[in-house]
CSV table of C-alpha atoms and ligand atoms in Angstrom, one decimal:
chain,number,residue,atom,x,y,z
V,47,MET,CA,-0.5,-27.5,-5.6
V,48,SER,CA,1.4,-27.9,-8.9
V,49,ASP,CA,2.9,-24.9,-10.5
V,50,LYS,CA,0.7,-24.2,-13.4
V,51,TYR,CA,0.4,-20.4,-14.1
V,52,ILE,CA,2.4,-18.1,-16.3
V,53,VAL,CA,2.7,-14.9,-14.3
V,54,ALA,CA,4.0,-11.6,-15.7
V,55,VAL,CA,5.2,-8.6,-13.5
V,56,VAL,CA,5.3,-5.2,-15.2
V,57,GLY,CA,7.8,-3.0,-13.4
V,58,ALA,CA,9.8,-6.0,-12.2
V,59,THR,CA,12.9,-3.9,-11.6
V,60,GLY,CA,11.1,-1.4,-9.4
V,61,ALA,CA,10.4,-1.2,-5.7
V,62,VAL,CA,7.0,-2.8,-5.8
V,63,GLY,CA,7.8,-5.2,-8.7
V,64,ARG,CA,10.7,-6.7,-6.9
V,65,GLU,CA,8.6,-7.1,-3.7
V,66,MET,CA,5.9,-8.8,-5.8
V,67,ILE,CA,8.4,-11.4,-7.0
V,68,ARG,CA,9.6,-12.0,-3.5
V,69,VAL,CA,6.0,-12.4,-2.2
V,70,LEU,CA,5.0,-14.7,-5.1
V,71,GLU,CA,8.0,-17.0,-4.1
V,72,GLU,CA,7.4,-16.7,-0.3
V,73,ARG,CA,3.7,-17.5,-0.5
V,74,LYS,CA,4.4,-20.3,-3.0
V,75,PHE,CA,2.0,-18.9,-5.6
V,76,PRO,CA,1.9,-21.7,-8.3
V,77,VAL,CA,4.1,-20.0,-10.9
V,78,LYS,CA,5.1,-22.2,-13.8
V,79,THR,CA,6.9,-19.4,-15.6
V,80,LEU,CA,7.7,-15.9,-14.4
V,81,VAL,CA,7.8,-13.1,-17.0
V,82,PRO,CA,9.6,-10.0,-15.6
V,83,LEU,CA,8.9,-6.9,-17.7
V,84,ALA,CA,10.2,-3.3,-17.6
V,85,THR,CA,11.3,-0.6,-20.0
V,86,LYS,CA,14.1,-0.9,-22.6
V,87,LYS,CA,17.5,-0.4,-21.0
V,88,LYS,CA,21.0,-0.9,-22.5
V,89,ASN,CA,22.2,-3.4,-20.0
V,90,ARG,CA,20.8,-6.9,-19.6
V,91,ARG,CA,19.0,-7.1,-16.3
V,92,THR,CA,17.8,-10.1,-14.3
V,93,VAL,CA,15.6,-10.8,-11.3
V,94,ARG,CA,16.1,-13.7,-8.9
V,95,PHE,CA,13.2,-16.1,-8.5
V,96,LYS,CA,13.3,-19.6,-6.9
V,97,GLY,CA,17.1,-19.6,-7.1
V,98,LYS,CA,17.3,-18.7,-10.8
V,99,ASP,CA,18.2,-15.4,-12.5
V,100,ILE,CA,15.5,-14.6,-15.0
V,101,THR,CA,16.1,-12.0,-17.8
V,102,VAL,CA,13.9,-8.9,-17.7
V,103,LYS,CA,12.2,-8.2,-21.0
V,104,VAL,CA,10.9,-5.1,-22.6
V,105,THR,CA,7.1,-4.6,-22.1
V,106,GLU,CA,5.2,-4.8,-25.4
V,107,ASP,CA,1.7,-6.0,-26.5
V,108,ALA,CA,3.0,-9.5,-27.3
V,109,SER,CA,4.5,-9.9,-23.8
V,110,PHE,CA,1.0,-10.9,-22.6
V,111,ASN,CA,0.3,-13.7,-25.0
V,112,GLY,CA,-0.5,-16.9,-23.0
V,113,VAL,CA,-0.1,-15.1,-19.6
V,114,ASP,CA,-2.6,-16.1,-16.9
V,115,VAL,CA,-2.1,-13.2,-14.6
V,116,THR,CA,-0.2,-9.9,-14.8
V,117,LEU,CA,0.7,-7.8,-11.8
V,118,PHE,CA,1.2,-4.2,-13.0
V,119,ALA,CA,3.7,-2.1,-11.0
V,120,GLY,CA,5.1,0.0,-13.9
V,121,GLY,CA,3.4,3.3,-13.1
V,122,ASP,CA,0.4,5.0,-14.7
V,123,ASN,CA,1.9,5.2,-18.2
V,124,ALA,CA,2.6,1.4,-18.3
V,125,SER,CA,-0.9,0.7,-17.1
V,126,LYS,CA,-2.5,3.1,-19.5
V,127,GLU,CA,-0.6,1.6,-22.4
V,128,PHE,CA,-0.7,-2.1,-21.6
V,129,ALA,CA,-3.2,-3.1,-18.9
V,130,TRP,CA,-6.3,-3.5,-21.1
V,131,GLU,CA,-4.2,-5.0,-23.9
V,132,ALA,CA,-3.1,-7.7,-21.5
V,133,VAL,CA,-6.8,-8.4,-20.6
V,134,ARG,CA,-7.6,-8.5,-24.4
V,135,ARG,CA,-4.9,-11.1,-24.8
V,136,GLY,CA,-6.4,-13.3,-22.0
V,137,SER,CA,-4.6,-12.3,-18.9
V,138,ILE,CA,-6.2,-11.3,-15.6
V,139,VAL,CA,-4.7,-8.0,-14.6
V,140,ILE,CA,-4.1,-6.7,-11.0
V,141,ASP,CA,-3.0,-3.1,-11.3
V,142,ASN,CA,-1.1,-1.1,-8.7
V,143,SER,CA,-1.3,2.2,-10.5
V,144,SER,CA,-4.1,4.8,-9.8
V,145,THR,CA,-5.2,4.8,-13.5
V,146,PHE,CA,-8.4,2.7,-13.2
V,147,ARG,CA,-9.1,2.7,-9.5
V,148,MET,CA,-12.2,4.8,-9.6
V,149,ARG,CA,-13.8,3.3,-12.7
V,150,PRO,CA,-17.1,1.6,-11.9
V,151,ASP,CA,-16.2,-1.5,-14.0
V,152,VAL,CA,-13.0,-2.0,-12.0
V,153,PRO,CA,-13.2,-3.4,-8.5
V,154,LEU,CA,-10.9,-1.9,-6.0
V,155,ILE,CA,-10.0,-4.7,-3.7
V,156,ILE,CA,-8.5,-5.3,-0.2
V,157,PRO,CA,-9.1,-9.0,0.3
V,158,GLU,CA,-9.8,-8.8,4.1
V,159,VAL,CA,-12.1,-5.8,3.6
V,160,ASN,CA,-14.3,-6.1,0.4
V,161,ILE,CA,-13.4,-9.3,-1.5
V,162,LYS,CA,-17.1,-9.6,-2.5
V,163,HIS,CA,-16.7,-6.7,-4.9
V,164,ILE,CA,-14.4,-8.8,-7.0
V,165,GLN,CA,-17.4,-10.6,-8.6
V,166,ARG,CA,-17.9,-7.5,-10.8
V,167,HIS,CA,-14.5,-7.7,-12.4
V,168,GLN,CA,-14.0,-7.7,-16.2
V,169,GLY,CA,-10.5,-8.9,-16.3
V,170,LEU,CA,-8.9,-6.0,-14.5
V,171,ILE,CA,-8.8,-5.5,-10.7
V,172,ALA,CA,-7.2,-2.4,-9.0
V,173,ASN,CA,-5.0,-2.4,-5.9
V,174,PRO,CA,-5.8,0.6,-3.8
V,175,ASN,CA,-3.2,3.2,-2.8
V,176,CYS,CA,-0.8,2.1,-0.1
V,177,SER,CA,-2.2,4.6,2.5
V,178,THR,CA,-5.8,3.6,1.6
V,179,ILE,CA,-5.1,0.0,2.2
V,180,GLN,CA,-3.7,0.3,5.7
V,181,MET,CA,-6.3,2.8,6.8
V,182,CYS,CA,-9.2,0.6,5.6
V,183,MET,CA,-7.7,-2.4,7.3
V,184,ALA,CA,-7.7,-0.5,10.5
V,185,VAL,CA,-11.1,1.3,10.2
V,186,LYS,CA,-13.4,-1.3,8.4
V,187,PRO,CA,-13.7,-3.7,11.4
V,188,LEU,CA,-14.7,-0.7,13.6
V,189,TYR,CA,-17.0,0.7,10.8
V,190,GLU,CA,-18.9,-2.6,10.9
V,191,LYS,CA,-19.1,-3.0,14.7
V,192,LEU,CA,-19.4,0.6,15.9
V,193,GLY,CA,-20.6,2.6,12.9
V,194,VAL,CA,-17.8,5.0,12.0
V,195,THR,CA,-19.4,8.4,11.0
V,196,ARG,CA,-16.2,10.4,10.3
V,197,ILE,CA,-12.5,9.7,9.7
V,198,VAL,CA,-9.6,12.2,10.1
V,199,VAL,CA,-6.3,10.8,9.0
V,200,SER,CA,-2.8,12.3,9.0
V,201,THR,CA,-0.1,10.2,7.3
V,202,TYR,CA,3.7,9.9,7.8
V,203,GLN,CA,4.8,8.3,4.5
V,204,ALA,CA,8.1,6.6,3.8
V,205,VAL,CA,10.2,7.5,0.8
V,206,SER,CA,9.9,3.9,-0.6
V,207,GLY,CA,6.4,4.9,-1.5
V,208,LYS,CA,7.8,7.1,-4.3
V,209,GLY,CA,9.8,4.2,-5.8
V,210,LYS,CA,13.4,3.0,-5.8
V,211,ALA,CA,15.0,6.3,-6.9
V,212,ALA,CA,13.5,8.0,-3.8
V,213,GLY,CA,15.3,5.8,-1.4
V,214,GLU,CA,18.6,6.6,-3.1
V,215,GLU,CA,17.9,10.3,-2.8
V,216,LEU,CA,17.2,10.1,0.9
V,217,LYS,CA,20.5,8.0,1.5
V,218,LYS,CA,22.7,10.2,-0.7
V,219,GLN,CA,21.2,13.5,0.5
V,220,THR,CA,21.6,12.5,4.2
V,221,LYS,CA,25.2,11.5,3.6
V,222,ALA,CA,26.0,14.7,1.7
V,223,LEU,CA,24.3,17.0,4.3
V,224,ALA,CA,26.1,15.2,7.2
V,225,ASN,CA,29.4,16.0,5.4
V,226,ASN,CA,28.4,19.6,4.9
V,227,ARG,CA,27.9,19.1,1.2
V,228,LYS,CA,24.9,20.2,-0.9
V,229,TYR,CA,22.5,17.7,-2.5
V,230,ALA,CA,19.8,19.2,-4.7
V,231,PRO,CA,16.4,17.4,-4.6
V,232,LYS,CA,15.6,15.5,-7.8
V,233,VAL,CA,12.8,13.1,-6.8
V,234,PHE,CA,11.1,15.2,-4.1
V,235,PRO,CA,9.9,18.8,-4.5
V,236,GLN,CA,12.2,19.9,-1.6
V,237,GLN,CA,14.9,18.5,0.6
V,238,ILE,CA,13.5,15.3,2.2
V,239,SER,CA,16.5,14.6,4.5
V,240,PHE,CA,16.0,16.0,8.0
V,241,ASN,CA,12.7,17.4,6.8
V,242,CYS,CA,8.9,16.6,6.3
V,243,LEU,CA,7.0,17.5,3.2
V,244,PRO,CA,3.2,18.0,3.3
V,245,HIS,CA,3.2,17.5,-0.5
V,246,ILE,CA,2.6,14.0,-2.1
V,247,ASP,CA,1.6,14.3,-5.7
V,248,ILE,CA,0.0,17.4,-7.3
V,249,PHE,CA,-2.3,20.0,-5.6
V,250,ASN,CA,-5.9,20.5,-6.8
V,251,ALA,CA,-7.8,23.8,-6.8
V,252,ALA,CA,-9.2,23.1,-3.3
V,253,GLY,CA,-5.6,22.9,-1.9
V,254,ASN,CA,-5.6,19.1,-1.4
V,255,THR,CA,-3.0,16.9,-2.9
V,256,LEU,CA,-3.9,14.0,-5.1
V,257,GLU,CA,-2.7,11.6,-2.5
V,258,GLU,CA,-5.2,13.1,0.0
V,259,VAL,CA,-8.0,12.9,-2.6
V,260,LYS,CA,-7.1,9.2,-3.3
V,261,ILE,CA,-7.4,8.2,0.3
V,262,VAL,CA,-10.8,9.9,0.6
V,263,GLU,CA,-12.3,8.6,-2.7
V,264,GLU,CA,-10.9,5.1,-2.7
V,265,THR,CA,-12.1,4.5,0.9
V,266,ARG,CA,-15.6,5.6,0.0
V,267,LYS,CA,-15.6,3.2,-3.0
V,268,ILE,CA,-14.2,0.3,-0.9
V,269,PHE,CA,-16.8,0.9,1.9
V,270,SER,CA,-19.6,1.5,-0.7
V,271,ASN,CA,-20.3,4.7,1.1
V,272,PRO,CA,-19.9,7.7,-1.3
V,273,GLN,CA,-20.9,10.2,1.4
V,274,LEU,CA,-18.6,9.0,4.2
V,275,PRO,CA,-16.9,12.2,5.7
V,276,ILE,CA,-13.1,11.7,5.5
V,277,SER,CA,-10.4,14.4,5.9
V,278,ALA,CA,-6.8,13.5,5.0
V,279,THR,CA,-3.4,15.2,5.3
V,280,CYS,CA,-0.5,13.3,3.7
V,281,VAL,CA,3.1,14.0,4.7
V,282,ARG,CA,6.3,12.5,3.3
V,283,VAL,CA,8.8,11.9,6.1
V,284,PRO,CA,12.5,10.8,5.9
V,285,VAL,CA,11.8,7.2,6.8
V,286,MET,CA,13.1,4.6,4.4
V,287,ASN,CA,10.2,2.1,4.4
V,288,GLY,CA,6.8,1.7,6.3
V,289,HIS,CA,4.0,4.2,6.3
V,290,ALA,CA,2.5,5.5,9.6
V,291,GLN,CA,-0.8,7.1,10.2
V,292,SER,CA,-2.6,8.9,13.0
V,293,ILE,CA,-6.3,7.9,12.6
V,294,ASN,CA,-9.2,9.7,14.3
V,295,ILE,CA,-12.6,8.2,14.1
V,296,GLN,CA,-16.0,9.2,15.4
V,297,THR,CA,-18.5,6.3,16.0
V,298,ARG,CA,-22.3,6.0,16.2
V,299,LYS,CA,-22.1,3.6,19.1
V,300,ARG,CA,-20.4,4.0,22.5
V,301,SER,CA,-17.4,1.8,23.1
V,302,SER,CA,-14.4,1.3,25.3
V,303,VAL,CA,-10.7,1.4,24.4
V,304,ASP,CA,-10.5,-2.3,25.4
V,305,ASN,CA,-13.4,-3.2,23.1
V,306,VAL,CA,-11.7,-1.3,20.2
V,307,ARG,CA,-8.5,-3.2,20.8
V,308,LYS,CA,-10.5,-6.5,21.0
V,309,ILE,CA,-12.3,-5.8,17.7
V,310,LEU,CA,-9.0,-5.0,15.9
V,311,SER,CA,-7.1,-7.9,17.4
V,312,ARG,CA,-9.7,-10.3,16.0
V,313,SER,CA,-9.5,-8.8,12.5
V,314,PRO,CA,-7.5,-10.8,9.9
V,315,GLY,CA,-4.3,-9.1,8.9
V,316,VAL,CA,-4.4,-6.7,11.8
V,317,THR,CA,-2.2,-6.9,14.9
V,318,VAL,CA,-2.6,-4.7,18.0
V,319,VAL,CA,0.7,-3.7,19.6
V,320,ASP,CA,-0.5,-1.4,22.3
V,321,GLU,CA,1.2,-1.5,25.8
V,322,PRO,CA,1.0,2.1,26.9
V,323,ASP,CA,2.0,1.4,30.5
V,324,PRO,CA,5.6,0.3,31.2
V,325,VAL,CA,5.8,-3.5,31.5
V,326,ASP,CA,7.0,-4.5,35.0
V,327,GLY,CA,7.8,-0.8,35.6
V,328,ASP,CA,10.4,-0.9,32.8
V,329,GLU,CA,10.1,2.4,30.8
V,330,LYS,CA,11.8,0.7,27.8
V,331,ARG,CA,9.0,-1.8,27.5
V,332,ARG,CA,6.2,0.5,26.6
V,333,THR,CA,5.1,-0.8,23.2
V,334,TYR,CA,3.7,0.8,20.1
V,335,PRO,CA,4.4,-0.1,16.4
V,336,THR,CA,6.9,1.9,14.3
V,337,PRO,CA,7.8,1.8,10.6
V,338,LEU,CA,11.0,0.0,11.4
V,339,TYR,CA,9.1,-2.6,13.3
V,340,ALA,CA,6.5,-3.1,10.5
V,341,SER,CA,9.0,-3.1,7.7
V,342,GLY,CA,9.3,-6.5,6.0
V,343,LYS,CA,6.2,-7.8,7.8
V,344,ASP,CA,2.7,-8.5,6.4
V,345,GLU,CA,0.4,-7.2,9.1
V,346,VAL,CA,-1.1,-3.8,9.7
V,347,TYR,CA,-0.1,-2.8,13.2
V,348,ILE,CA,-2.2,-0.7,15.5
V,349,GLY,CA,-1.1,1.0,18.7
V,350,ARG,CA,-1.9,4.1,20.9
V,351,VAL,CA,-5.6,3.4,21.0
V,352,ARG,CA,-7.3,6.0,23.2
V,353,LYS,CA,-10.5,7.9,23.5
V,354,ASP,CA,-10.9,11.2,21.7
V,355,LEU,CA,-12.2,13.2,24.7
V,356,SER,CA,-13.2,16.2,22.5
V,357,VAL,CA,-16.3,14.4,21.0
V,358,GLU,CA,-19.1,12.2,22.3
V,359,TYR,CA,-17.9,8.9,20.8
V,360,GLY,CA,-14.4,9.0,19.2
V,361,PHE,CA,-11.1,7.2,19.2
V,362,ASN,CA,-7.5,8.0,18.2
V,363,MET,CA,-5.1,5.3,17.0
V,364,TRP,CA,-1.7,4.9,15.4
V,365,CYS,CA,-1.4,2.6,12.4
V,366,VAL,CA,1.7,1.3,10.7
V,367,ALA,CA,2.3,-1.0,7.8
V,368,ASP,CA,4.9,-1.9,5.2
V,369,ASN,CA,3.8,0.1,2.2
V,370,LEU,CA,5.6,-2.2,-0.3
V,371,ARG,CA,4.1,-5.3,1.2
V,372,LYS,CA,0.5,-4.9,2.4
V,373,GLY,CA,0.4,-1.5,0.8
V,374,ALA,CA,1.2,-3.0,-2.7
V,375,ALA,CA,2.8,-6.3,-3.4
V,376,LEU,CA,1.2,-8.5,-0.8
V,377,ASN,CA,-2.3,-7.1,-1.4
V,378,ALA,CA,-1.9,-7.8,-5.2
V,379,VAL,CA,-0.7,-11.4,-4.7
V,380,GLN,CA,-3.6,-12.0,-2.2
V,381,ILE,CA,-6.0,-10.9,-4.9
V,382,ALA,CA,-4.4,-13.3,-7.4
V,383,GLU,CA,-4.6,-16.1,-4.8
V,384,PHE,CA,-8.3,-15.5,-4.5
V,385,ILE,CA,-8.9,-15.8,-8.2
V,386,PHE,CA,-6.6,-18.7,-9.0
R,1513,LIG,N1,6.1,2.2,-3.8
R,1513,LIG,C1,4.9,2.0,-3.1
R,1513,LIG,O1,4.9,1.9,-1.9
R,1513,LIG,C2,3.7,1.8,-3.9
R,1513,LIG,C3,2.5,1.4,-3.2
R,1513,LIG,C4,1.3,1.2,-3.9
R,1513,LIG,C5,1.3,1.4,-5.3
R,1513,LIG,N2,2.5,1.8,-5.9
R,1513,LIG,C6,2.4,2.0,-7.4
R,1513,LIG,O2,3.1,1.0,-8.0
R,1513,LIG,C7,3.7,1.5,-9.2
R,1513,LIG,C8,5.2,1.2,-9.2
R,1513,LIG,O3,5.8,2.0,-8.1
R,1513,LIG,P1,7.3,1.8,-7.6
R,1513,LIG,O4,7.4,2.5,-6.3
R,1513,LIG,O5,7.7,0.3,-7.7
R,1513,LIG,O6,8.1,2.6,-8.7
R,1513,LIG,P2,9.7,2.4,-9.2
R,1513,LIG,O7,10.5,1.8,-8.1
R,1513,LIG,O8,10.1,3.7,-9.8
R,1513,LIG,O9,9.6,1.3,-10.4
R,1513,LIG,C9,9.0,1.5,-11.6
R,1513,LIG,C10,9.1,0.3,-12.4
R,1513,LIG,O10,8.2,0.4,-13.6
R,1513,LIG,C11,9.0,0.2,-14.8
R,1513,LIG,N3,8.4,1.1,-15.8
R,1513,LIG,C12,8.3,2.4,-15.8
R,1513,LIG,N4,7.7,2.9,-17.0
R,1513,LIG,C13,7.3,1.7,-17.6
R,1513,LIG,C14,6.6,1.5,-18.9
R,1513,LIG,N5,6.2,2.5,-19.6
R,1513,LIG,N6,6.5,0.2,-19.3
R,1513,LIG,C15,6.9,-0.8,-18.5
R,1513,LIG,N7,7.5,-0.6,-17.3
R,1513,LIG,C16,7.7,0.6,-16.9
R,1513,LIG,C17,10.4,0.6,-14.4
R,1513,LIG,O11,11.3,-0.1,-15.3
R,1513,LIG,P3,12.8,0.4,-15.5
R,1513,LIG,O12,13.7,-0.2,-14.5
R,1513,LIG,O13,13.1,-0.2,-16.9
R,1513,LIG,O14,12.8,1.9,-15.6
R,1513,LIG,C18,10.4,0.0,-13.0
R,1513,LIG,O15,10.6,-1.4,-13.1
R,1513,LIG,C19,3.3,2.9,-9.3
R,1513,LIG,O16,2.1,3.0,-10.1
R,1513,LIG,C20,3.0,3.3,-7.9
R,1513,LIG,O17,2.1,4.4,-7.8
R,1513,LIG,C21,3.6,2.0,-5.3
């Protein structure tokens, strides 16, 4: 495949933008010219792509002239200001912000789950929230085979989900506290180091956070099931990268733990890592996925599959994925690969 596309990345200096550039290179997306974009900063900044340092430019309307595809990872304000302008100037846009996800004219796509919805696109395709992506990857195969009637999810979300400044805060705060020094929170609403915060994004009148609302509403849109009962609690934990989730489902059909594992292990992009018994009697060889294990990898990992004995047909499972890769950058590049 010859390199023929001009590809822009808005937010190229951020946590997701940098990962996008890595994923484009790793997957050999046919990039003829990479256009890294960000805000105006005093110092000249570069990103590394295919062995070269490319200067980061300031995002403006004219940046999108002649661009074939733009991956937006510049946050809500950048998307509001520039995403449709990029479309008007002829670029396909794949947007990581939450700005347009619920618009009926914007498909919300996870390639393994609902690629057929992409046909409706009008130049702009939205990437779902990182937690939505990994939960849908785990639940959709079971939804199809067993008829999922209710989902209850609790998340354990890494700080990288809040961007590059959040990782710095966790590192510096942990170091300061370990040395009996204070470190006031700047990125998070309270101390994140040695703590857990059930508070991701703003609260609504019903007491849910916006992150919880996103998982519920986005999943319903992706599954084309506006009434699907879903209950979510989202928690930020002092983990550098990789989101984990406890997922509880109720199903219409009876099934076994082995069958659930079998359905999931046959699903593209999902890997079952579930060895609850010690292998050869060795306690250290019980296996389940962790954020450290999933970090840097492309798959969504499932472990701890077991029956929920409190309902007629129900299962619990543990789901882990790299929020910067499948939760953001990889999913966006997979959408681009489908289109080009
Ligand atoms: N982190 C995740 O796991 C994750 C997962 C899914 C979706 N997302 C979404 O992806 C987006 C980026 O998140 P992130 O975690 O990568 O944040 P981040 O690390 O804070 O990076 C933000 C990037 O956007 C740029 N930027 C900010 N305002 C801009 C503007 N008005 N115009 C152009 N560029 C602008 C910044 O440039 P400067 O360096 O010049 O400031 C930086 O490159 C957000 O919408 C986020 O919700 C994140």
